[in-house]
Short mmCIF file of C-alpha atoms and ligand atoms in Angstrom, two decimals:
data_model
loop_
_atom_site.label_atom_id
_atom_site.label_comp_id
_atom_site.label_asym_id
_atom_site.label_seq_id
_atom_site.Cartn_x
_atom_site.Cartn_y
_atom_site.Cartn_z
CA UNK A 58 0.00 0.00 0.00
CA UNK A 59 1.51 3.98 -1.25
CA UNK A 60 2.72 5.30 2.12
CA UNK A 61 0.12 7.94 3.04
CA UNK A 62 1.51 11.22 3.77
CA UNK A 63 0.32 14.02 5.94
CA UNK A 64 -2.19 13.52 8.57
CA UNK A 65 -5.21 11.74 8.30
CA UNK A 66 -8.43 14.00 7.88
CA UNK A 67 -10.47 11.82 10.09
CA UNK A 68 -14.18 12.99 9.60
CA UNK A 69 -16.01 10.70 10.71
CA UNK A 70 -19.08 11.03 13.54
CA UNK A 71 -17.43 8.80 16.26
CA UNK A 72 -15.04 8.44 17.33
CA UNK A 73 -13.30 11.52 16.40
CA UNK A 74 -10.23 13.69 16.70
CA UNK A 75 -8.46 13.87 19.78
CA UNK A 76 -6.51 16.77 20.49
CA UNK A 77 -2.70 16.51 20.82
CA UNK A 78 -2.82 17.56 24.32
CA UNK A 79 -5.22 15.17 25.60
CA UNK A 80 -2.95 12.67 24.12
CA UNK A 81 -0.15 13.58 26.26
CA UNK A 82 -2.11 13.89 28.83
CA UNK A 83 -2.82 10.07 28.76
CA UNK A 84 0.76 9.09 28.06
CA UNK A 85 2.20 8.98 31.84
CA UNK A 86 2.97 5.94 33.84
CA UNK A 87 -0.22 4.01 35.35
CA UNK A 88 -1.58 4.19 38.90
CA UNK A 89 -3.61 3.24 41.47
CA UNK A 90 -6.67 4.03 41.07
CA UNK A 91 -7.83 4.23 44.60
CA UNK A 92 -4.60 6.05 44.72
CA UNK A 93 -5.70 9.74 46.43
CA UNK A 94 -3.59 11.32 43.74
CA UNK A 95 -6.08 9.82 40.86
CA UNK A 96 -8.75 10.25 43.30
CA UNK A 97 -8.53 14.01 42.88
CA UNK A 98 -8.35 14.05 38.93
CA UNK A 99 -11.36 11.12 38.90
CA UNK A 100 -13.35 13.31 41.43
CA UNK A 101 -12.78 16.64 39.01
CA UNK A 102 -13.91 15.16 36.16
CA UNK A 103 -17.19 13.79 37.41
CA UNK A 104 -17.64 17.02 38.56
CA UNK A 105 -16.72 18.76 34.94
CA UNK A 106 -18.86 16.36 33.15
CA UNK A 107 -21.92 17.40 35.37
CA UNK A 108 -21.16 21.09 33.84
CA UNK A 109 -21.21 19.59 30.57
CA UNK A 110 -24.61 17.92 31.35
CA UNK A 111 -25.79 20.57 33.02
CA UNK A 112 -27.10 18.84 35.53
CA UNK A 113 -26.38 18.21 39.43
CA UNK A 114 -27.45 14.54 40.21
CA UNK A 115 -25.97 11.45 40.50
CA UNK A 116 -23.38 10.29 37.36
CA UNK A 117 -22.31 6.21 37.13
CA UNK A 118 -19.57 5.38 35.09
CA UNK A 119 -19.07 2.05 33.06
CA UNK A 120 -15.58 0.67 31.11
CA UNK A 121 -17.94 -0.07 28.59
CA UNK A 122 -18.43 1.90 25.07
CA UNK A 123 -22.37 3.61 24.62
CA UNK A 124 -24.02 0.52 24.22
CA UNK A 125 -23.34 -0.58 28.01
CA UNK A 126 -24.51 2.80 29.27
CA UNK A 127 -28.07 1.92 27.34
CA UNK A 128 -27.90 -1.19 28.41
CA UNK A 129 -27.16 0.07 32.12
CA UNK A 130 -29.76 2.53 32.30
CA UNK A 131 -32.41 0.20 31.30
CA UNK A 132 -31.47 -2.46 33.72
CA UNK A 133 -31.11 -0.08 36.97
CA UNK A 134 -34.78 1.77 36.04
CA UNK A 135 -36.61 -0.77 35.08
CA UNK A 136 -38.72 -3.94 35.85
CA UNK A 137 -39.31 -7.28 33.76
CA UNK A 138 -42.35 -6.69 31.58
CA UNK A 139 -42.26 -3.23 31.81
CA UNK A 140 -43.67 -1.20 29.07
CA UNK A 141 -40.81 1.71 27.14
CA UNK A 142 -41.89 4.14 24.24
CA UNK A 143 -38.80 4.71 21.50
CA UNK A 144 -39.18 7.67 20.10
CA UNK A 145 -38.23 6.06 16.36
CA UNK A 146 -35.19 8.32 14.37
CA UNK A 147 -32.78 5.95 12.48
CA UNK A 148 -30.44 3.03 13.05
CA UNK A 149 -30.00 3.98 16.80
CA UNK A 150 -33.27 4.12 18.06
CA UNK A 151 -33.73 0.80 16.22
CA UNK A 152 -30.81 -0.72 18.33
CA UNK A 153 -31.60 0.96 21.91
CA UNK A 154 -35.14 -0.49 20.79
CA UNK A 155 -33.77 -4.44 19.71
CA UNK A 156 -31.91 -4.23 23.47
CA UNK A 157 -35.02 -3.56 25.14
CA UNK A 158 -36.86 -5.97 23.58
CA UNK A 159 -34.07 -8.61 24.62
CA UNK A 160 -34.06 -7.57 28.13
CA UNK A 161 -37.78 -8.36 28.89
CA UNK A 162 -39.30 -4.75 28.38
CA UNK A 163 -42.38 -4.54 25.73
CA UNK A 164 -41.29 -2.06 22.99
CA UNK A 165 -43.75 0.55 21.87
CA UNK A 166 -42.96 2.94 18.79
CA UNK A 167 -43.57 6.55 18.03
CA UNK A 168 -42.71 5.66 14.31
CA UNK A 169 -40.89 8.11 12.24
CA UNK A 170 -39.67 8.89 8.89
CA UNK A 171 -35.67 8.84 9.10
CA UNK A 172 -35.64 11.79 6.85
CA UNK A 173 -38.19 13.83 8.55
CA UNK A 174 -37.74 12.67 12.71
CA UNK A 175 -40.51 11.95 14.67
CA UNK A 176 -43.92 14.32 14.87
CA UNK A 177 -44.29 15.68 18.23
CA UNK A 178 -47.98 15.29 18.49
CA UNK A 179 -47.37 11.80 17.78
CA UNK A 180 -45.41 11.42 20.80
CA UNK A 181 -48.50 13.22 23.05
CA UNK A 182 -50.83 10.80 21.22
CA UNK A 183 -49.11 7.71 21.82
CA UNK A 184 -49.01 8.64 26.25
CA UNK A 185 -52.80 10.01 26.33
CA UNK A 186 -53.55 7.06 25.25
CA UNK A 187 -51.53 5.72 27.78
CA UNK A 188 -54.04 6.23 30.47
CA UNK A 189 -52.49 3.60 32.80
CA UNK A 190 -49.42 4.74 32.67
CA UNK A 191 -48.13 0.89 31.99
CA UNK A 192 -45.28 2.87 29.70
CA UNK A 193 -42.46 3.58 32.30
CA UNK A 194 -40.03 5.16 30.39
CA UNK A 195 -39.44 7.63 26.76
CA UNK A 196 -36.51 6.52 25.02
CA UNK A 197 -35.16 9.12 22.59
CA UNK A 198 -31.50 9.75 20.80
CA UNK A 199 -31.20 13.23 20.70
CA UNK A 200 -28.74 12.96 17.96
CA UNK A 201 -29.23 9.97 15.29
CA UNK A 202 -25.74 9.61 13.86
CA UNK A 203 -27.02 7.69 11.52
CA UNK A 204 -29.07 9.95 9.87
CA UNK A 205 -27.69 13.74 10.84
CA UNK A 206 -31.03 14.51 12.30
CA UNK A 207 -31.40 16.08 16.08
CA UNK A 208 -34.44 15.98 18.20
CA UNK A 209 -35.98 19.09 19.70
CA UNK A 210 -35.55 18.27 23.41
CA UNK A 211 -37.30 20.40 25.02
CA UNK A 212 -40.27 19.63 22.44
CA UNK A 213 -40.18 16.14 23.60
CA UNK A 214 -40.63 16.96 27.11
CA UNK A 215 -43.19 19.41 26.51
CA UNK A 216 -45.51 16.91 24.57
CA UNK A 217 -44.61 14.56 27.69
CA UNK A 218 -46.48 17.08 30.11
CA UNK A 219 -48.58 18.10 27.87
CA UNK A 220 -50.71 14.47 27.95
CA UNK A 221 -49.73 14.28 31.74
CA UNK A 222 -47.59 11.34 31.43
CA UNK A 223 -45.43 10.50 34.04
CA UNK A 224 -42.80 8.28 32.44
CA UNK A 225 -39.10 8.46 32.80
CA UNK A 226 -37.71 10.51 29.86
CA UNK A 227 -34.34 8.84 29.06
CA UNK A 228 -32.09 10.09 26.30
CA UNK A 229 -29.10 8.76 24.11
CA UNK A 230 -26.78 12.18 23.94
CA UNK A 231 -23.60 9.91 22.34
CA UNK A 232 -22.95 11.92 19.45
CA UNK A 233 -24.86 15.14 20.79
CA UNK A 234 -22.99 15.93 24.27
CA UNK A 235 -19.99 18.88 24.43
CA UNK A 236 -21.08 19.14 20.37
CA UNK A 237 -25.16 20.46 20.85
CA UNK A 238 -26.37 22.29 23.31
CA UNK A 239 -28.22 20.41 25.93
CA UNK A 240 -29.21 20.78 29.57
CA UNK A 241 -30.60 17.92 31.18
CA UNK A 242 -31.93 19.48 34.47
CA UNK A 243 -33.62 22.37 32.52
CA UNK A 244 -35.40 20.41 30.19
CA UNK A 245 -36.44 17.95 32.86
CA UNK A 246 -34.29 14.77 31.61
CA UNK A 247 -34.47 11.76 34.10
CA UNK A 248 -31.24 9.29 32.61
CA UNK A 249 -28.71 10.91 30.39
CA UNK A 250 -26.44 8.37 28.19
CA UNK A 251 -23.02 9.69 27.37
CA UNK A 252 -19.49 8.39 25.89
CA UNK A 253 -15.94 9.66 25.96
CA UNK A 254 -15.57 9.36 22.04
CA UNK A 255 -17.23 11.97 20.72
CA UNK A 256 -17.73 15.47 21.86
CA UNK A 257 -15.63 14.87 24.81
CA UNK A 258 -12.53 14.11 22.27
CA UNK A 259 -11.54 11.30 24.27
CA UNK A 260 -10.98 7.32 22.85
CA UNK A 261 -13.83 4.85 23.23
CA UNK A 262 -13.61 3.26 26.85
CA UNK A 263 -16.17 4.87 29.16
CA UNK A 264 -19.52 5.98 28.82
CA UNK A 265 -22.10 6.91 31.67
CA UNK A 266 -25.28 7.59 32.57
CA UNK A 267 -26.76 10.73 34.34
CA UNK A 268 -29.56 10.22 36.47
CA UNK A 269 -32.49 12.59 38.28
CA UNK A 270 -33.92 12.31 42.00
CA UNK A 271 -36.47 11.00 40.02
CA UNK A 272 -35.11 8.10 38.20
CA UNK A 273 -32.92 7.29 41.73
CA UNK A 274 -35.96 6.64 43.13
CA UNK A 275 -37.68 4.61 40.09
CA UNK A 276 -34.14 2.70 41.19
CA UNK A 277 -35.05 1.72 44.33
CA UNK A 278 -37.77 -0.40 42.79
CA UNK A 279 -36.28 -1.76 39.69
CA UNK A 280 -36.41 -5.07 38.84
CA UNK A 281 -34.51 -6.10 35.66
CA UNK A 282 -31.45 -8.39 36.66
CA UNK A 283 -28.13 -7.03 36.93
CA UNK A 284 -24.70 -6.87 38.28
CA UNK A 285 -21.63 -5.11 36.69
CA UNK A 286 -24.03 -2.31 35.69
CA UNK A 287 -25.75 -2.01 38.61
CA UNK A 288 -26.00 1.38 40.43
CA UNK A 289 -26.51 0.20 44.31
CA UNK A 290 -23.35 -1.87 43.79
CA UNK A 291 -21.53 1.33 42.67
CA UNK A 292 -22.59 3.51 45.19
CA UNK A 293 -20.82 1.29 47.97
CA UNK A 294 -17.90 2.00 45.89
CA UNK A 295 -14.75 4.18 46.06
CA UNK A 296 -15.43 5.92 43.16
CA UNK A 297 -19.40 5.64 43.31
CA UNK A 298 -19.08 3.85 39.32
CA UNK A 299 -17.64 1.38 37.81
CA UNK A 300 -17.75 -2.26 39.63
CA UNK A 301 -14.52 -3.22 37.79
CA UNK A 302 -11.18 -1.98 37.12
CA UNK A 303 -11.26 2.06 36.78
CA UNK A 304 -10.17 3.41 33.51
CA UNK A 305 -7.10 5.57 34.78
CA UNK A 306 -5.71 7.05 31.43
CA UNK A 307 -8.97 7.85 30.34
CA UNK A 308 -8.97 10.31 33.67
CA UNK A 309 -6.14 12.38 33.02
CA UNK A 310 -7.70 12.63 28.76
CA UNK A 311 -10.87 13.94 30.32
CA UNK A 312 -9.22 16.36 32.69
CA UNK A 313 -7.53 18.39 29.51
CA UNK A 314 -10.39 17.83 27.01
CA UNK A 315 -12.45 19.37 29.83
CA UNK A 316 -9.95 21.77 30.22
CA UNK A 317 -10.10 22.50 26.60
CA UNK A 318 -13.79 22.65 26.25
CA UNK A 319 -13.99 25.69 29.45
CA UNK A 320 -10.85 27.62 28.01
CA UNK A 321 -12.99 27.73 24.74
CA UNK A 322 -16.09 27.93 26.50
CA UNK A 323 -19.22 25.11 26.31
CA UNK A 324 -21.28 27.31 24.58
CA UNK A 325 -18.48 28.81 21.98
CA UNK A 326 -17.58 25.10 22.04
CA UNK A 327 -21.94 24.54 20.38
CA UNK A 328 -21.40 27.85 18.92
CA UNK A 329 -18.44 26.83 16.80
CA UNK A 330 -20.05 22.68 16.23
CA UNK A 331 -22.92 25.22 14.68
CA UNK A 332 -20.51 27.12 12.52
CA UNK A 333 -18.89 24.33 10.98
CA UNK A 334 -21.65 22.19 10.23
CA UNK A 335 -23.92 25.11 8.22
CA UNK A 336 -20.78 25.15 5.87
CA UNK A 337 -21.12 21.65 5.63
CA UNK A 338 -24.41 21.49 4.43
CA UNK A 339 -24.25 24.78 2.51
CA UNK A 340 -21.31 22.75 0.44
CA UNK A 341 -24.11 20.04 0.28
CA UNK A 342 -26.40 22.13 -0.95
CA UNK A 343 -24.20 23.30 -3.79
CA UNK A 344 -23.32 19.68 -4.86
CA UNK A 345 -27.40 18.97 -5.28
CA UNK A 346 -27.07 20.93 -7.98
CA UNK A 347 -27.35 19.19 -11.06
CA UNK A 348 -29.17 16.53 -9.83
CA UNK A 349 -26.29 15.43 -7.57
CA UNK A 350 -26.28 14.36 -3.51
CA UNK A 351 -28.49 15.97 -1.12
CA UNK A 352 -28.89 16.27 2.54
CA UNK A 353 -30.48 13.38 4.10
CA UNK A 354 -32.19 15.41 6.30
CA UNK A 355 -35.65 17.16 4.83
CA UNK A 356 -36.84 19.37 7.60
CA UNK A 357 -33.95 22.56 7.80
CA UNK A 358 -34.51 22.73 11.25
CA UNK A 359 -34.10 19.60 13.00
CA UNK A 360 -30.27 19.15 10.88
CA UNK A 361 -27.81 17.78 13.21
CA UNK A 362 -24.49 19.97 14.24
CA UNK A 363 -22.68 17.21 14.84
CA UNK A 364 -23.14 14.89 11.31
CA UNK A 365 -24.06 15.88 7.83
CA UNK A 366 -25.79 12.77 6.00
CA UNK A 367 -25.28 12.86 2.45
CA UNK A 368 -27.87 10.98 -0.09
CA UNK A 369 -26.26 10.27 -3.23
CA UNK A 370 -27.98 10.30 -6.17
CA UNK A 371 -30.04 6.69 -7.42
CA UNK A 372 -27.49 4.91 -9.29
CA UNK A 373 -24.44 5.67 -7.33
CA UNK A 374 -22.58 3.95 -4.62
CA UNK A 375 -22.00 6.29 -0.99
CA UNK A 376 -19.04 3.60 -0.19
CA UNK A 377 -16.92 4.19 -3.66
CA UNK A 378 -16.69 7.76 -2.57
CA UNK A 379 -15.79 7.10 0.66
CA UNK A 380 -13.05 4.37 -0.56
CA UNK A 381 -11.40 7.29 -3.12
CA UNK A 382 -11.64 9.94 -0.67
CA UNK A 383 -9.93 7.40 2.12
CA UNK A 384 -7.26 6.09 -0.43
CA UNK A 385 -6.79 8.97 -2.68
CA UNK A 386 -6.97 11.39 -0.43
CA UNK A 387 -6.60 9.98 3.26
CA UNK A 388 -10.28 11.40 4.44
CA UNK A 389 -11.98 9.31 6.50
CA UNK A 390 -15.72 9.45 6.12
CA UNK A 391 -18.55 7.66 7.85
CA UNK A 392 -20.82 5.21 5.72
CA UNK A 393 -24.65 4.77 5.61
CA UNK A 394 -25.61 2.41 8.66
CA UNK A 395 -28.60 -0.73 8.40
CA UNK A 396 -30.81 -0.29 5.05
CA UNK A 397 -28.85 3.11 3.43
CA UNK A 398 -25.63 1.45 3.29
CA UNK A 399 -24.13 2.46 0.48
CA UNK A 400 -27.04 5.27 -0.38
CA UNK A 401 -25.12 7.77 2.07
CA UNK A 402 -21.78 8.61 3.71
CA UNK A 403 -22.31 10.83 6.84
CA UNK A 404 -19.26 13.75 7.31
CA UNK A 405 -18.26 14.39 10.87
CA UNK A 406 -17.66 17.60 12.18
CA UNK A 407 -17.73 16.83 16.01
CA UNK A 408 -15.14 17.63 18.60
CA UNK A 409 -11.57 18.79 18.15
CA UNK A 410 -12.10 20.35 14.19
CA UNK A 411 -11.28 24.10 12.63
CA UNK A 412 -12.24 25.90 9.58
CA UNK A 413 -9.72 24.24 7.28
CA UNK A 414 -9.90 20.53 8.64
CA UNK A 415 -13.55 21.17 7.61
CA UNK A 416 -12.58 22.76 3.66
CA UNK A 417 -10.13 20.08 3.46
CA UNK A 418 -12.60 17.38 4.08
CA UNK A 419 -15.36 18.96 1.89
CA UNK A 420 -12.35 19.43 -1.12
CA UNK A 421 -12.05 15.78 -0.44
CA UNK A 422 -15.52 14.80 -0.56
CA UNK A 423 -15.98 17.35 -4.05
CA UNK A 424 -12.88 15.85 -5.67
CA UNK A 425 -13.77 12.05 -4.81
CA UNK A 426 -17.61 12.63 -6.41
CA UNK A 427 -15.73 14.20 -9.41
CA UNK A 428 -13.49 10.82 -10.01
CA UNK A 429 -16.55 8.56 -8.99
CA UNK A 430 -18.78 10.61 -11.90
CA UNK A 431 -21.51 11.23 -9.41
CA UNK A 432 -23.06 14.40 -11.28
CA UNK A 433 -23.28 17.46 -8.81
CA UNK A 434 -22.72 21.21 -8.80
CA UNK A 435 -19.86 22.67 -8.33
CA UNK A 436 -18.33 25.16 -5.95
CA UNK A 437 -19.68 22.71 -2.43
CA UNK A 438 -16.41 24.43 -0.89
CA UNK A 439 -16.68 27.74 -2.11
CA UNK A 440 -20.49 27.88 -0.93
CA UNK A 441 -18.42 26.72 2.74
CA UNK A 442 -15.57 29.33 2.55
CA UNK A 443 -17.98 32.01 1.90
CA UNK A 444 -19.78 31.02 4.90
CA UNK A 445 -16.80 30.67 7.19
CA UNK A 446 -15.70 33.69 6.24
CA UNK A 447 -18.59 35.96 6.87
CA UNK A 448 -19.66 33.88 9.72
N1 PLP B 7 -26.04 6.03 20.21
C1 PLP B 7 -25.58 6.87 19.28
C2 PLP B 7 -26.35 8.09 18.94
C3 PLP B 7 -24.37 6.58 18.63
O1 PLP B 7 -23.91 7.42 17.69
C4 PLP B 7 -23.65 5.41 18.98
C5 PLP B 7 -22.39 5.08 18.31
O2 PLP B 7 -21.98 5.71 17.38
C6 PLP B 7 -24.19 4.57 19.95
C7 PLP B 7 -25.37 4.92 20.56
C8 PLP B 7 -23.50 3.32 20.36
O3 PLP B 7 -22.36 3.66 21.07
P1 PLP B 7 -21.06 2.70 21.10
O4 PLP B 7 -20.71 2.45 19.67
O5 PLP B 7 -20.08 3.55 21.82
O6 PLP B 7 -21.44 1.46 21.81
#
């Protein structure tokens, strides 16, 4: 294989980039973790994530990547046989949904079109005619990676009240934390489910779950088996998470990256995820030209920050532009997930990322559709620059 030169442009939505100096901050000799030395830096960084969540409750930490923090929250709030509504979006929701299933909950949908993201009013509907209140929990990915399409928050819980429902609202914020703004305690979020290898800039090897005085109570009763994930076992513990070997390194990466994310500021930090994404899809939206890729996403408002989904035109193959942009030009992108394999490539532009990594990805992406054939317009980077530059 040529040797490939220069550094990777690594763009896609998870994991992503990790700054330089939360490498080095990882690269130092290991220790103890009951240690009172890692203590301290553990102890600081449960505390900075809480900023980042916005919230002040209880935080339990797993050495397991997102999926064990779904799988965790389910187990610790819930009860064989219980009833959960997932808020359908894309390939996510469909495996947060599978889990439940397999864990002994019955699975009720707020369907959706992927494109489009689930209808509000639906959501009301579907808990008035709850009137039992047999549904326990509202499961909802606030950001479906797979499809570059965010879900109004606040809306949800507002449709939640609205029909009177009490159910645990729980939400997926993988690829939306440190990137989108979010505040769990102000828009009345019971169990928050986070990784380190997105927004937070750090590799895959935790990922938590934020909890309310509300769901710590729905705790107390909760009946699904459980062990390594389970809550009451961590609280007896040092660190009050993880039952299992702590994740040391991972400590001292989250004490710069949260370093890193206050110097810059959280909500510079969302401002600046914002910035970089419109030029992303205003590049899209000069390559539909011609009949050429679109964005995946049809309602303007609901596009992600974090991921751009691109829908290539009928005839032409996502994953061949992906391959020349990786091998031609060393530009990682991210590939259509489940049934639009191969009908989109998502683009990345979460966590450590500037202006140029951004152009040089989108040059990429224009130059790679170019050698494929896939008709589009031209000028996907100018339409960014122009942005960026006024912006
Ligand atoms: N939820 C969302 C929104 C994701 O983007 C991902 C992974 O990309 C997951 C859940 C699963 O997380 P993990 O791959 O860390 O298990």
């Amino acid at each position: 294989m040529p040797r490939k030169t220069g550094r990777q442009f690594f763009a896609n939505p998870g994991p992503t980039n990790m700054p330089d100096s939360v490498l080095r901050a990882m690269d130092r000799p290991t220790i103890d973790f009951n240690d009172p030395e890692f203590t301290a830096v553990f102890d600081a960084g449960v505390a900075g994530l809480k900023r980042v969540l916005r919230t002040s409750g209880e935080v339990f930490l797993y050495t397991a990547s997102g999926h064990g923090a779904w799988e965790a929250t389910l187990v610790n709030l819930l009860s064989p046989g219980d009833a959960v509504l997932v808020i359908e979006s894309g390939w996510f929701s469909a495996a947060w949904h599978e889990m439940a299933g397999k864990l002994g909950l019955h699975v009720q949908t707020v369907a959706a079109d992927w494109r489009r993201g689930a209808d509000m009013a639906a959501v009301e509907a579907a808990l008035r005619a709850d009137g039992g209140h047999g549904i326990k929990a509202v499961l909802a990915v606030h950001n479906e990676t797979a499809t570059g399409l965010a879900l109004p928050l606040p809306d949800l819980r507002a449709a939640m009240d609205a029909a009177g429902h009490p159910a645990l609202l729980l939400v997926d914020t993988i690829s939306s934390l440190g990137s989108l703004e979010f505040r769990m305690e102000d828009w009345g979020i019971d169990g928050v489910v986070g990784g380190s290898q997105k927004g937070l800039m750090l590799p895959t090897g935790f990922s938590f779950t934020a909890v309310s005085p509300k769901a710590m109570q729905a705790h107390a009763g909760a009946g699904l088996a459980r062990h390594y994930f389970d809550w009451s076992v961590m609280l007896r513990r040092p660190q009050r998470s993880f039952v299992g070997t702590v994740p040391v390194s991972l400590f001292y990466g989250l004490q710069e990256s949260l370093r890193l994310i206050e110097l810059e500021g959280l909500d510079q930090v969302i401002a600046r995820h914002h910035r970089l994404a419109e030029a992303t899809r205003r590049a899209v939206r000069a390559w539909s030209g011609n009949s050429g890729p679109q964005l995946y996403g049809l309602d303007p408002a609901r596009l992600s920050d974090s991921v751009t989904t691109v829908l290539m035109p009928a005839g032409h193959d996502a994953d061949a532009v992906r391959r020349t942009a990786l091998d031609r030009f060393n530009v990682s992108l991210g590939g259509g997930l489940g049934k639009l394999q191969g009908q989109v490539f998502r683009i990345g532009h979460l966590g450590d990322l500037n202006e140029p990594m951004v152009l040089g990805t989108l040059g990429a992406v224009e130059m790679s559709l170019r050698l494929n054939g896939v008709p589009h317009g031209r000028g996907g980077v100018d339409a960014a620059m122009d942005w960026l530059a006024a912006a």
